[in-house]
Amino acid sequence: MKVSIHAVNFNVDGKLVNFVQERMDKLEKYYDKVVSSDVYLKVEKTSEKENKIVEVKINVPGDGFLVKKQCKSFEEAVELSAESLERLLVKRKEKIRAHA
């Protein structure tokens, strides 16, 4: 799967890029027709500790899913986003199977 990582208003380090790539690759276990994904990493300027925002957009044939999570760390937000996407992809796969 092609994963595009976009860091908004900051420079992302290689470890985080690798973490995101590996986590997104695991999604293919749940639904193998994923075309690509766009991951947006943002830091919100607030006094709160939960200022890391991760938006993941996944493209599958005929559809797209968008998940947005806000956490204390990017890793945590990526993990939560991926878990949500796993559920969405499993539902999608079951729906397609039911119609086939």
XYZ file of C-alpha atoms in Angstrom:
100
model
C 0.000 0.000 0.000
C 1.203 3.488 -0.817
C 1.377 5.594 2.351
C 1.794 9.361 2.093
C 2.787 11.060 5.325
C 2.183 14.792 5.640
C 3.612 16.662 8.635
C 1.827 19.979 9.066
C 3.937 22.826 10.526
C 6.760 20.648 11.877
C 9.474 18.261 10.720
C 8.729 14.599 11.259
C 11.568 12.280 12.273
C 12.416 8.992 10.577
C 11.341 6.825 13.514
C 7.812 8.224 13.399
C 7.640 7.808 9.607
C 8.688 4.152 9.939
C 6.193 3.591 12.749
C 3.335 5.038 10.681
C 4.360 3.043 7.583
C 4.541 -0.252 9.495
C 1.211 0.350 11.235
C -0.545 1.229 7.976
C 0.914 -1.858 6.263
C -0.736 -4.037 8.919
C -4.150 -2.814 7.732
C -3.773 -4.877 4.567
C -4.364 -7.998 6.686
C -7.947 -6.838 7.198
C -8.738 -5.718 3.667
C -6.324 -6.356 0.819
C -7.859 -3.922 -1.685
C -6.605 -0.745 0.018
C -5.217 1.496 -2.728
C -3.436 4.171 -0.716
C -3.517 6.103 2.511
C -2.734 9.669 3.459
C -1.599 10.344 7.014
C -1.681 13.924 8.254
C 0.263 14.704 11.430
C -0.575 18.034 13.064
C 0.380 19.776 16.272
C -2.324 21.994 17.699
C -1.133 25.110 19.497
C -2.946 24.739 22.814
C -1.960 24.525 26.453
C -3.439 21.016 26.643
C -1.140 17.990 26.531
C -3.369 16.218 24.005
C -2.296 18.433 21.120
C -1.144 15.819 18.579
C -3.677 15.235 15.825
C -3.513 12.383 13.347
C -5.869 12.190 10.390
C -5.761 9.064 8.275
C -7.540 8.886 4.946
C -7.674 5.471 3.333
C -8.730 4.914 -0.261
C -10.384 1.657 -1.268
C -12.085 0.989 -4.607
C -15.348 2.940 -4.656
C -14.922 4.422 -1.187
C -12.719 6.273 1.245
C -12.464 6.327 5.019
C -11.310 9.212 7.195
C -10.361 8.792 10.833
C -9.186 11.611 13.077
C -7.667 11.124 16.535
C -6.197 13.554 19.039
C -3.771 12.282 21.692
C -0.685 13.119 23.754
C 1.654 11.413 21.285
C 1.590 10.734 17.569
C 2.256 7.040 18.162
C -0.820 6.733 20.374
C -2.964 8.649 17.868
C -1.707 6.535 14.943
C -2.437 3.355 16.920
C -5.999 4.458 17.765
C -6.606 5.560 14.170
C -5.359 2.233 12.833
C -7.612 0.315 15.244
C -10.635 2.318 14.077
C -9.687 1.706 10.454
C -9.311 -2.029 11.127
C -12.925 -2.124 12.319
C -14.100 -0.085 9.313
C -12.217 -2.282 6.842
C -13.538 -5.499 8.399
C -17.101 -4.119 8.180
C -16.527 -3.149 4.554
C -15.155 -6.580 3.711
C -18.150 -8.306 5.356
C -20.580 -6.005 3.530
C -18.987 -6.812 0.169
C -19.005 -10.540 0.965
C -22.712 -10.363 1.840
C -23.504 -8.823 -1.551
C -21.340 -11.210 -3.550
